[in-house]
mmCIF file of C-alpha atoms in Angstrom:
data_model
loop_
_atom_site.group_PDB
_atom_site.id
_atom_site.type_symbol
_atom_site.label_atom_id
_atom_site.label_comp_id
_atom_site.label_asym_id
_atom_site.label_seq_id
_atom_site.Cartn_x
_atom_site.Cartn_y
_atom_site.Cartn_z
ATOM 1 C CA VAL D 2 -219.960 245.650 -51.902
ATOM 2 C CA GLY D 3 -220.834 244.391 -55.604
ATOM 3 C CA ILE D 4 -219.582 241.195 -57.322
ATOM 4 C CA LEU D 5 -220.190 241.340 -60.658
ATOM 5 C CA HIS D 6 -219.068 238.091 -62.531
ATOM 6 C CA SER D 7 -220.977 235.754 -65.304
ATOM 7 C CA LEU D 8 -222.036 232.777 -63.251
ATOM 8 C CA SER D 9 -223.110 231.276 -66.611
ATOM 9 C CA GLY D 10 -222.687 231.412 -70.189
ATOM 10 C CA THR D 11 -219.455 231.105 -72.403
ATOM 11 C CA MET D 12 -217.180 232.964 -69.413
ATOM 12 C CA ALA D 13 -218.433 231.159 -66.529
ATOM 13 C CA ILE D 14 -215.590 228.919 -67.034
ATOM 14 C CA SER D 15 -213.306 231.384 -66.074
ATOM 15 C CA GLU D 16 -215.564 234.010 -63.959
ATOM 16 C CA THR D 17 -217.114 231.767 -61.456
ATOM 17 C CA SER D 18 -213.882 231.336 -59.482
ATOM 18 C CA LEU D 19 -213.427 235.348 -59.119
ATOM 19 C CA ARG D 20 -216.755 235.660 -57.373
ATOM 20 C CA ASP D 21 -215.867 232.712 -55.211
ATOM 21 C CA VAL D 22 -212.121 234.144 -53.949
ATOM 22 C CA VAL D 23 -213.782 237.514 -53.307
ATOM 23 C CA LEU D 24 -216.114 236.286 -51.423
ATOM 24 C CA MET D 25 -213.488 234.626 -49.836
ATOM 25 C CA ALA D 26 -211.798 237.789 -49.217
ATOM 26 C CA ALA D 27 -214.906 239.288 -47.979
ATOM 27 C CA GLU D 28 -215.339 236.509 -45.069
ATOM 28 C CA GLU D 29 -211.431 237.085 -44.188
ATOM 29 C CA ILE D 30 -211.746 240.446 -43.875
ATOM 30 C CA ASN D 31 -215.147 240.061 -41.659
ATOM 31 C CA LYS D 32 -213.716 237.935 -39.735
ATOM 32 C CA SER D 33 -210.843 240.183 -38.770
ATOM 33 C CA GLY D 34 -213.026 243.232 -37.702
ATOM 34 C CA GLY D 35 -214.261 244.486 -41.219
ATOM 35 C CA VAL D 36 -213.476 247.914 -42.890
ATOM 36 C CA LEU D 37 -213.801 250.811 -40.550
ATOM 37 C CA GLY D 38 -215.900 249.020 -38.149
ATOM 38 C CA HIS D 39 -218.374 247.687 -40.890
ATOM 39 C CA GLN D 40 -218.702 244.426 -41.797
ATOM 40 C CA ILE D 41 -218.710 243.707 -45.717
ATOM 41 C CA ASP D 42 -222.162 242.624 -47.228
ATOM 42 C CA PRO D 43 -221.560 241.337 -50.600
ATOM 43 C CA VAL D 44 -224.141 241.712 -53.370
ATOM 44 C CA VAL D 45 -223.743 239.153 -56.046
ATOM 45 C CA VAL D 46 -225.241 239.064 -59.331
ATOM 46 C CA ASP D 47 -224.764 237.077 -62.840
ATOM 47 C CA PRO D 48 -224.714 239.229 -66.012
ATOM 48 C CA ALA D 49 -224.540 235.833 -67.661
ATOM 49 C CA SER D 50 -221.726 236.514 -70.368
ATOM 50 C CA ASN D 51 -224.581 239.011 -71.722
ATOM 51 C CA TRP D 52 -222.822 242.192 -72.357
ATOM 52 C CA PRO D 53 -225.537 244.774 -72.183
ATOM 53 C CA LEU D 54 -226.844 242.736 -69.256
ATOM 54 C CA PHE D 55 -223.426 243.824 -67.409
ATOM 55 C CA ALA D 56 -224.003 247.662 -67.844
ATOM 56 C CA GLU D 57 -227.867 246.833 -66.677
ATOM 57 C CA LYS D 58 -226.714 244.525 -63.309
ATOM 58 C CA ALA D 59 -224.218 247.598 -62.147
ATOM 59 C CA ARG D 60 -226.632 250.319 -62.351
ATOM 60 C CA GLN D 61 -228.838 247.826 -60.495
ATOM 61 C CA LEU D 62 -225.713 247.958 -57.906
ATOM 62 C CA ILE D 63 -224.844 250.912 -57.552
ATOM 63 C CA THR D 64 -228.444 252.439 -57.555
ATOM 64 C CA ASP D 65 -230.415 249.921 -55.612
ATOM 65 C CA ASP D 66 -228.146 247.764 -53.786
ATOM 66 C CA LYS D 67 -225.857 251.013 -52.674
ATOM 67 C CA VAL D 68 -222.615 249.437 -53.295
ATOM 68 C CA ALA D 69 -219.460 251.333 -51.911
ATOM 69 C CA VAL D 70 -217.271 249.562 -54.828
ATOM 70 C CA THR D 71 -217.911 246.924 -57.311
ATOM 71 C CA PHE D 72 -214.965 244.084 -57.912
ATOM 72 C CA GLY D 73 -216.094 242.371 -61.417
ATOM 73 C CA CYS D 74 -215.888 241.661 -65.509
ATOM 74 C CA TRP D 75 -213.613 239.348 -67.408
ATOM 75 C CA THR D 76 -213.827 240.536 -71.212
ATOM 76 C CA SER D 77 -212.841 243.983 -72.266
ATOM 77 C CA VAL D 78 -216.569 244.038 -73.939
ATOM 78 C CA SER D 79 -218.256 243.737 -70.363
ATOM 79 C CA ARG D 80 -216.048 246.468 -69.058
ATOM 80 C CA LYS D 81 -216.584 249.145 -71.952
ATOM 81 C CA SER D 82 -220.106 248.205 -71.374
ATOM 82 C CA VAL D 83 -220.343 248.941 -67.778
ATOM 83 C CA LEU D 84 -217.658 251.889 -67.853
ATOM 84 C CA PRO D 85 -220.353 254.739 -68.801
ATOM 85 C CA VAL D 86 -222.200 253.699 -65.618
ATOM 86 C CA TYR D 87 -219.449 253.891 -63.192
ATOM 87 C CA GLU D 88 -218.434 257.096 -64.513
ATOM 88 C CA GLU D 89 -221.781 258.477 -64.594
ATOM 89 C CA TYR D 90 -222.476 257.675 -60.930
ATOM 90 C CA ASN D 91 -218.671 258.379 -60.009
ATOM 91 C CA GLN D 92 -218.253 254.619 -58.666
ATOM 92 C CA LEU D 93 -215.391 252.359 -58.123
ATOM 93 C CA LEU D 94 -214.861 249.246 -60.196
ATOM 94 C CA PHE D 95 -211.939 247.037 -59.229
ATOM 95 C CA TYR D 96 -211.026 244.599 -62.721
ATOM 96 C CA PRO D 97 -209.034 241.949 -61.986
ATOM 97 C CA VAL D 98 -208.058 240.930 -65.810
ATOM 98 C CA GLN D 99 -205.200 241.502 -67.743
ATOM 99 C CA TYR D 100 -206.318 243.345 -70.864
ATOM 100 C CA GLU D 101 -205.456 245.131 -74.180
ATOM 101 C CA GLY D 102 -204.726 248.809 -72.277
ATOM 102 C CA GLU D 103 -206.132 251.673 -74.405
ATOM 103 C CA GLU D 104 -208.008 253.080 -71.695
ATOM 104 C CA GLN D 105 -207.688 254.664 -68.109
ATOM 105 C CA SER D 106 -210.446 256.014 -66.396
ATOM 106 C CA LEU D 107 -210.606 257.343 -62.850
ATOM 107 C CA ASN D 108 -213.549 255.437 -61.942
ATOM 108 C CA VAL D 109 -212.030 252.057 -62.574
ATOM 109 C CA PHE D 110 -208.566 250.231 -60.950
ATOM 110 C CA TYR D 111 -206.934 247.683 -63.103
ATOM 111 C CA THR D 112 -205.426 245.003 -61.068
ATOM 112 C CA GLY D 113 -204.567 242.923 -63.992
ATOM 113 C CA ALA D 114 -201.918 243.498 -66.561
ATOM 114 C CA SER D 115 -201.102 246.240 -69.206
ATOM 115 C CA PRO D 116 -199.855 244.783 -72.790
ATOM 116 C CA ASN D 117 -196.203 245.614 -71.507
ATOM 117 C CA GLN D 118 -196.947 243.418 -68.591
ATOM 118 C CA GLN D 119 -197.802 240.444 -70.443
ATOM 119 C CA LEU D 120 -198.195 241.021 -74.490
ATOM 120 C CA ILE D 121 -195.163 242.431 -75.126
ATOM 121 C CA PRO D 122 -192.848 240.388 -72.690
ATOM 122 C CA ALA D 123 -194.658 236.953 -74.121
ATOM 123 C CA ALA D 124 -193.537 238.076 -77.625
ATOM 124 C CA GLN D 125 -189.889 238.651 -76.660
ATOM 125 C CA TYR D 126 -189.550 235.207 -75.208
ATOM 126 C CA MET D 127 -190.935 233.496 -78.027
ATOM 127 C CA ILE D 128 -188.560 235.515 -80.405
ATOM 128 C CA ASN D 129 -185.226 235.774 -77.849
ATOM 129 C CA GLU D 130 -185.528 231.930 -76.157
ATOM 130 C CA LEU D 131 -187.426 230.113 -78.988
ATOM 131 C CA GLY D 132 -185.911 231.649 -82.298
ATOM 132 C CA MET D 133 -189.848 232.167 -83.758
ATOM 133 C CA LYS D 134 -190.034 233.879 -86.708
ATOM 134 C CA LYS D 135 -193.549 233.568 -87.817
ATOM 135 C CA PHE D 136 -196.547 234.355 -85.677
ATOM 136 C CA TYR D 137 -200.209 233.321 -85.873
ATOM 137 C CA LEU D 138 -202.303 235.783 -83.958
ATOM 138 C CA LEU D 139 -206.026 233.947 -83.159
ATOM 139 C CA GLY D 140 -208.155 235.280 -81.009
ATOM 140 C CA THR D 141 -211.742 235.402 -80.257
ATOM 141 C CA ASP D 142 -213.612 238.390 -81.885
ATOM 142 C CA TYR D 143 -214.174 241.245 -79.687
ATOM 143 C CA VAL D 144 -212.348 244.163 -78.704
ATOM 144 C CA PHE D 145 -209.247 242.621 -75.953
ATOM 145 C CA PRO D 146 -208.008 240.283 -78.938
ATOM 146 C CA ARG D 147 -207.996 242.595 -81.555
ATOM 147 C CA THR D 148 -206.556 245.585 -80.057
ATOM 148 C CA ALA D 149 -204.074 243.048 -78.366
ATOM 149 C CA ASN D 150 -203.070 241.850 -81.937
ATOM 150 C CA LYS D 151 -202.358 245.841 -82.959
ATOM 151 C CA VAL D 152 -199.866 245.613 -80.111
ATOM 152 C CA LEU D 153 -198.455 242.673 -80.743
ATOM 153 C CA LYS D 154 -198.201 243.285 -84.614
ATOM 154 C CA ALA D 155 -196.549 246.594 -84.127
ATOM 155 C CA PHE D 156 -194.328 245.347 -81.680
ATOM 156 C CA LEU D 157 -193.510 242.153 -83.923
ATOM 157 C CA ILE D 158 -192.643 244.671 -87.000
ATOM 158 C CA SER D 159 -190.500 246.804 -84.649
ATOM 159 C CA GLU D 160 -188.349 243.332 -83.861
ATOM 160 C CA GLY D 161 -187.856 243.017 -87.622
ATOM 161 C CA VAL D 162 -190.281 240.523 -88.272
ATOM 162 C CA PRO D 163 -191.891 241.045 -91.849
ATOM 163 C CA GLU D 164 -195.552 241.444 -92.069
ATOM 164 C CA ALA D 165 -195.887 238.154 -94.153
ATOM 165 C CA ASN D 166 -195.062 236.304 -91.327
ATOM 166 C CA ILE D 167 -197.801 237.259 -89.161
ATOM 167 C CA VAL D 168 -201.407 235.987 -89.347
ATOM 168 C CA GLU D 169 -204.751 237.179 -87.948
ATOM 169 C CA GLU D 170 -207.741 235.244 -87.467
ATOM 170 C CA TYR D 171 -211.010 235.791 -85.056
ATOM 171 C CA THR D 172 -213.704 233.445 -84.220
ATOM 172 C CA PRO D 173 -217.106 234.486 -82.481
ATOM 173 C CA PHE D 174 -217.600 233.821 -78.675
ATOM 174 C CA HIS D 175 -218.309 229.997 -77.802
ATOM 175 C CA HIS D 176 -216.993 228.766 -80.936
ATOM 176 C CA GLN D 177 -216.300 225.290 -81.385
ATOM 177 C CA ASP D 178 -214.954 223.916 -84.553
ATOM 178 C CA TYR D 179 -211.311 224.571 -85.224
ATOM 179 C CA GLN D 180 -210.706 221.933 -87.722
ATOM 180 C CA THR D 181 -209.940 224.192 -90.309
ATOM 181 C CA ILE D 182 -208.300 226.851 -88.234
ATOM 182 C CA VAL D 183 -206.033 224.283 -86.690
ATOM 183 C CA GLY D 184 -205.417 222.933 -90.238
ATOM 184 C CA LYS D 185 -204.092 226.292 -91.264
ATOM 185 C CA ILE D 186 -201.775 226.376 -88.679
ATOM 186 C CA LYS D 187 -200.263 223.256 -89.236
ATOM 187 C CA GLN D 188 -199.586 224.454 -92.885
ATOM 188 C CA PHE D 189 -198.198 227.859 -91.577
ATOM 189 C CA SER D 190 -196.098 226.210 -89.294
ATOM 190 C CA ALA D 191 -194.753 223.232 -91.584
ATOM 191 C CA SER D 192 -191.524 225.106 -92.299
ATOM 192 C CA GLY D 193 -190.816 225.190 -88.544
ATOM 193 C CA SER D 194 -189.768 228.123 -86.505
ATOM 194 C CA ALA D 195 -193.812 229.586 -86.232
ATOM 195 C CA CYS D 196 -196.139 229.919 -82.994
ATOM 196 C CA VAL D 197 -199.482 230.442 -82.174
ATOM 197 C CA MET D 198 -200.129 233.606 -80.017
ATOM 198 C CA SER D 199 -203.592 233.277 -78.447
ATOM 199 C CA THR D 200 -206.316 235.676 -77.419
ATOM 200 C CA ILE D 201 -209.226 233.255 -77.359
ATOM 201 C CA ASN D 202 -211.253 233.744 -74.169
ATOM 202 C CA GLY D 203 -213.806 231.460 -72.774
ATOM 203 C CA ASP D 204 -214.786 227.906 -73.464
ATOM 204 C CA SER D 205 -213.942 227.990 -76.670
ATOM 205 C CA ASN D 206 -210.560 227.027 -75.612
ATOM 206 C CA VAL D 207 -211.599 223.861 -74.816
ATOM 207 C CA PRO D 208 -212.232 222.715 -78.398
ATOM 208 C CA PHE D 209 -209.122 224.800 -79.937
ATOM 209 C CA TYR D 210 -206.390 222.821 -77.746
ATOM 210 C CA LYS D 211 -208.471 219.545 -78.176
ATOM 211 C CA GLU D 212 -208.217 219.788 -82.243
ATOM 212 C CA PHE D 213 -204.829 221.401 -82.048
ATOM 213 C CA ALA D 214 -203.543 218.020 -80.588
ATOM 214 C CA ASN D 215 -206.269 215.547 -82.558
ATOM 215 C CA GLN D 216 -204.324 217.215 -85.832
ATOM 216 C CA GLY D 217 -200.900 215.577 -84.362
ATOM 217 C CA LEU D 218 -199.829 219.203 -83.604
ATOM 218 C CA THR D 219 -197.368 219.738 -80.460
ATOM 219 C CA ALA D 220 -195.430 222.100 -78.537
ATOM 220 C CA GLU D 221 -192.517 221.248 -80.243
ATOM 221 C CA ASP D 222 -193.990 221.679 -83.801
ATOM 222 C CA CYS D 223 -195.766 224.974 -83.168
ATOM 223 C CA PRO D 224 -195.889 226.569 -79.651
ATOM 224 C CA ILE D 225 -199.115 228.205 -78.297
ATOM 225 C CA MET D 226 -198.211 231.387 -76.119
ATOM 226 C CA ALA D 227 -201.692 231.939 -74.389
ATOM 227 C CA PHE D 228 -202.926 235.233 -72.793
ATOM 228 C CA SER D 229 -206.163 234.051 -71.616
ATOM 229 C CA VAL D 230 -205.288 230.388 -70.628
ATOM 230 C CA ALA D 231 -204.515 229.663 -66.820
ATOM 231 C CA GLU D 232 -204.768 226.907 -64.165
ATOM 232 C CA ASP D 233 -208.512 227.544 -63.925
ATOM 233 C CA GLU D 234 -209.343 226.830 -67.655
ATOM 234 C CA LEU D 235 -206.588 223.827 -67.874
ATOM 235 C CA ARG D 236 -209.177 222.137 -65.233
ATOM 236 C CA ALA D 237 -211.606 221.691 -67.800
ATOM 237 C CA MET D 238 -209.058 220.433 -70.626
ATOM 238 C CA ASP D 239 -207.285 217.116 -71.383
ATOM 239 C CA VAL D 240 -204.007 218.121 -70.075
ATOM 240 C CA PRO D 241 -201.296 215.863 -71.115
ATOM 241 C CA PRO D 242 -201.685 217.013 -74.884
ATOM 242 C CA LEU D 243 -201.137 220.532 -73.817
ATOM 243 C CA VAL D 244 -197.767 219.816 -71.901
ATOM 244 C CA GLY D 245 -195.371 222.008 -73.377
ATOM 245 C CA HIS D 246 -197.464 224.990 -74.428
ATOM 246 C CA PHE D 247 -197.057 228.261 -72.724
ATOM 247 C CA ALA D 248 -198.539 231.360 -70.980
ATOM 248 C CA ALA D 249 -198.132 234.696 -69.766
ATOM 249 C CA TRP D 250 -198.982 236.080 -66.454
ATOM 250 C CA ASN D 251 -198.628 237.961 -63.437
ATOM 251 C CA TYR D 252 -199.106 235.023 -61.503
ATOM 252 C CA PHE D 253 -198.815 231.269 -61.037
ATOM 253 C CA GLN D 254 -200.155 228.855 -58.282
ATOM 254 C CA SER D 255 -196.448 227.224 -58.488
ATOM 255 C CA ILE D 256 -194.882 230.359 -57.439
ATOM 256 C CA ARG D 257 -193.172 229.017 -54.356
ATOM 257 C CA SER D 258 -193.409 231.334 -51.051
ATOM 258 C CA ARG D 259 -194.844 230.991 -47.635
ATOM 259 C CA GLU D 260 -197.461 233.183 -48.397
ATOM 260 C CA ASN D 261 -198.664 231.787 -51.978
ATOM 261 C CA ARG D 262 -198.945 228.347 -50.414
ATOM 262 C CA ALA D 263 -201.153 229.568 -47.495
ATOM 263 C CA PHE D 264 -203.264 231.472 -50.183
ATOM 264 C CA VAL D 265 -203.828 228.395 -52.320
ATOM 265 C CA ARG D 266 -204.360 226.166 -48.840
ATOM 266 C CA ASN D 267 -206.910 228.634 -47.736
ATOM 267 C CA PHE D 268 -208.700 228.833 -51.278
ATOM 268 C CA LYS D 269 -209.045 225.004 -51.258
ATOM 269 C CA ARG D 270 -210.176 224.752 -47.821
ATOM 270 C CA TYR D 271 -212.837 227.673 -48.576
ATOM 271 C CA CYS D 272 -214.279 226.076 -51.893
ATOM 272 C CA LYS D 273 -214.497 222.776 -49.901
ATOM 273 C CA ALA D 274 -216.224 224.292 -46.798
ATOM 274 C CA LYS D 275 -218.941 226.078 -48.837
ATOM 275 C CA GLY D 276 -219.589 222.748 -50.904
ATOM 276 C CA LEU D 277 -218.471 224.528 -54.281
ATOM 277 C CA PRO D 278 -217.885 222.441 -57.120
ATOM 278 C CA GLY D 279 -214.224 221.089 -57.194
ATOM 279 C CA GLY D 280 -214.208 221.617 -53.438
ATOM 280 C CA SER D 281 -210.107 221.415 -52.176
ATOM 281 C CA LYS D 282 -209.284 220.464 -56.117
ATOM 282 C CA ARG D 283 -209.599 223.841 -56.660
ATOM 283 C CA VAL D 284 -206.730 225.741 -58.147
ATOM 284 C CA THR D 285 -205.656 229.451 -57.980
ATOM 285 C CA ASP D 286 -204.452 231.482 -61.053
ATOM 286 C CA ASP D 287 -203.542 235.149 -62.344
ATOM 287 C CA PRO D 288 -207.211 236.705 -62.236
ATOM 288 C CA ILE D 289 -207.877 234.625 -58.846
ATOM 289 C CA GLU D 290 -205.126 236.484 -57.240
ATOM 290 C CA ALA D 291 -205.527 239.819 -58.829
ATOM 291 C CA ALA D 292 -209.211 239.582 -57.713
ATOM 292 C CA TYR D 293 -208.611 238.561 -54.134
ATOM 293 C CA PHE D 294 -205.769 242.057 -53.707
ATOM 294 C CA GLY D 295 -208.155 244.030 -55.562
ATOM 295 C CA VAL D 296 -210.247 243.356 -52.196
ATOM 296 C CA TYR D 297 -207.522 244.436 -49.753
ATOM 297 C CA VAL D 298 -206.120 247.310 -51.776
ATOM 298 C CA TRP D 299 -210.074 248.826 -51.538
ATOM 299 C CA LYS D 300 -209.493 247.884 -47.636
ATOM 300 C CA ALA D 301 -206.112 249.427 -46.933
ATOM 301 C CA ALA D 302 -207.502 252.705 -49.100
ATOM 302 C CA VAL D 303 -210.373 252.875 -47.306
ATOM 303 C CA GLU D 304 -209.106 253.043 -43.779
ATOM 304 C CA LYS D 305 -206.176 255.080 -45.040
ATOM 305 C CA ALA D 306 -208.901 257.847 -46.557
ATOM 306 C CA GLY D 307 -210.947 257.020 -42.981
ATOM 307 C CA THR D 308 -213.975 256.875 -45.009
ATOM 308 C CA PHE D 309 -215.760 255.061 -47.655
ATOM 309 C CA ASP D 310 -216.108 258.229 -49.898
ATOM 310 C CA VAL D 311 -215.098 257.406 -53.828
ATOM 311 C CA ASP D 312 -212.912 260.527 -54.268
ATOM 312 C CA LYS D 313 -211.013 260.228 -51.606
ATOM 313 C CA VAL D 314 -210.689 256.362 -51.640
ATOM 314 C CA ARG D 315 -209.230 256.802 -55.389
ATOM 315 C CA GLN D 316 -206.617 259.271 -53.824
ATOM 316 C CA ALA D 317 -205.707 256.791 -51.053
ATOM 317 C CA VAL D 318 -205.358 253.960 -53.629
ATOM 318 C CA TYR D 319 -202.463 256.222 -55.596
ATOM 319 C CA GLY D 320 -199.208 254.707 -54.719
ATOM 320 C CA LEU D 321 -200.185 252.265 -52.085
ATOM 321 C CA GLU D 322 -197.734 249.264 -51.578
ATOM 322 C CA PHE D 323 -199.307 246.117 -50.445
ATOM 323 C CA ASP D 324 -198.774 242.416 -50.113
ATOM 324 C CA SER D 325 -200.343 239.793 -52.416
ATOM 325 C CA PRO D 326 -200.190 235.872 -52.236
ATOM 326 C CA SER D 327 -197.024 236.311 -54.626
ATOM 327 C CA GLY D 328 -195.394 239.291 -53.069
ATOM 328 C CA THR D 329 -195.106 242.730 -52.552
ATOM 329 C CA LYS D 330 -197.055 244.730 -55.569
ATOM 330 C CA ARG D 331 -197.517 248.361 -55.577
ATOM 331 C CA MET D 332 -200.862 250.693 -57.024
ATOM 332 C CA HIS D 333 -199.273 253.187 -59.829
ATOM 333 C CA ASP D 334 -198.999 256.922 -58.587
ATOM 334 C CA ASN D 335 -201.410 258.105 -61.179
ATOM 335 C CA ASN D 336 -202.550 255.835 -63.975
ATOM 336 C CA GLN D 337 -205.164 253.174 -62.236
ATOM 337 C CA HIS D 338 -202.763 250.392 -62.678
ATOM 338 C CA THR D 339 -200.824 247.960 -60.760
ATOM 339 C CA LEU D 340 -196.987 247.258 -60.494
ATOM 340 C CA LYS D 341 -196.549 243.731 -61.045
ATOM 341 C CA PRO D 342 -193.968 241.099 -62.047
ATOM 342 C CA VAL D 343 -194.283 239.381 -65.228
ATOM 343 C CA TYR D 344 -193.948 235.442 -65.588
ATOM 344 C CA VAL D 345 -193.643 233.032 -68.396
ATOM 345 C CA GLY D 346 -195.254 229.509 -67.498
ATOM 346 C CA GLU D 347 -194.845 226.192 -69.583
ATOM 347 C CA ILE D 348 -197.589 224.068 -68.977
ATOM 348 C CA LYS D 349 -197.062 220.468 -67.060
ATOM 349 C CA LYS D 350 -199.173 217.419 -67.181
ATOM 350 C CA ASP D 351 -200.399 218.144 -63.908
ATOM 351 C CA GLY D 352 -202.280 221.483 -65.112
ATOM 352 C CA GLN D 353 -199.588 223.500 -63.331
ATOM 353 C CA PHE D 354 -197.128 225.445 -64.855
ATOM 354 C CA LYS D 355 -193.233 225.256 -64.759
ATOM 355 C CA ILE D 356 -191.862 229.335 -64.479
ATOM 356 C CA VAL D 357 -189.443 229.471 -67.420
ATOM 357 C CA TRP D 358 -189.053 232.963 -67.215
ATOM 358 C CA ASP D 359 -189.404 236.128 -65.018
ATOM 359 C CA SER D 360 -188.861 239.739 -64.769
ATOM 360 C CA GLU D 361 -186.359 241.698 -62.769
ATOM 361 C CA GLY D 362 -188.972 242.984 -60.022
ATOM 362 C CA LEU D 363 -191.923 244.836 -60.389
ATOM 363 C CA VAL D 364 -193.052 245.993 -64.098
ATOM 364 C CA SER D 365 -194.634 249.844 -64.048
ATOM 365 C CA PRO D 366 -197.766 249.599 -66.172
ATOM 366 C CA ASP D 367 -198.454 251.600 -69.522
ATOM 367 C CA SER D 368 -202.309 252.263 -70.026
ATOM 368 C CA TYR D 369 -201.331 253.205 -73.643
ATOM 369 C CA SER D 370 -198.905 251.610 -75.608
ATOM 370 C CA ARG D 371 -195.858 253.041 -76.736
ATOM 371 C CA TYR D 372 -196.297 250.781 -79.643
ATOM 372 C CA LEU D 373 -199.627 252.452 -80.968
ATOM 373 C CA HIS D 374 -199.051 255.979 -79.471
ATOM 374 C CA SER D 375 -195.943 258.301 -80.121
ATOM 375 C CA VAL D 376 -194.660 260.072 -76.754
ATOM 376 C CA GLY D 377 -197.267 262.881 -75.335
ATOM 377 C CA SER D 378 -200.135 261.643 -77.423
ATOM 378 C CA PHE D 379 -201.907 259.775 -75.018
ATOM 379 C CA PRO D 380 -205.644 260.786 -73.876
ATOM 380 C CA ALA D 381 -206.560 262.155 -70.991
ATOM 381 C CA PRO D 382 -208.335 260.158 -68.135
ATOM 382 C CA THR D 383 -212.151 260.012 -68.398
ATOM 383 C CA GLY D 384 -214.532 259.764 -65.453
ATOM 384 C CA GLY D 385 -213.802 261.117 -62.018
ATOM 385 C CA PRO D 386 -216.305 263.538 -59.967
ATOM 386 C CA LYS D 387 -218.563 265.484 -61.687
ATOM 387 C CA LYS D 388 -218.370 269.278 -61.829
#
């Protein structure tokens, strides 16, 4: 199996842990007998936060390494880069990160959130629970933030937020100087009832939050709702000034269940045993959980199909119900996505999240947002077996 995650460059802060947890899942499965009598042989490549290199490495995994499946990508630009490759060869990619939607390929299973499983509930929380009336949409300049903010803006306007109360701004990958932008946010929020909806990705989150605190802004002045900051990113930050800010995900390490406690404990032990940086102090988070259960979904589908054949495995995934560290989830019957719960968490001083809101049960995924499309106008799925 292929593991396609950046182990260097701007996205290594987030993606390295996904490699680690996929390797852990493979080791667990091998110890329990493997898949259809075969041991999993992971092939790890580093596309180094270089988007064209993702496609090159994906092709290498498929044509040279003959992988049965790939687990990988984080940013949507990396996923868009490899998508034509998986469609050309009719191979499978399990993609573990929340994203902007507007895509449905028969060659990708999306185990992260679609917009209605993260963006919309988060915005609803800021309006309904915190009384926010002004929204600063700040993101990294690529497809996920720009499309996510189209969805957010359409939703906010549908909720009666005046367009004048919505600001959009973008910065490049690895951007480090947020002094001017935070100054604008400070002025924007001076009259109160203002928040930041952040789609900043990668290591730029560190200087952004640091500058936010340096200019004296707090969660009480202007709360930040983040879509790409989780427990793993917080390990690289000075957390006390961030207390009270928010993130929306489908999993938090702080979920209280026997299964999740075991998952957290096993991941810490695995990282320590393998001598990985951080060792037993490592944390779990949403993409880590989604990457982990993606391996088990693939295993269950292969065993259900009785073969590694991609077309038969794909059919076996549809409607598959499975146990994850945070409880039972289900793969959608036809749209390649995952039915998941939604949580809003508030940052605590220990770098964990206090869950302040959760959905009632599993939320069914929309691969195309109803805020951008009229009913019946959704594009047909791409990819799949070639004629």
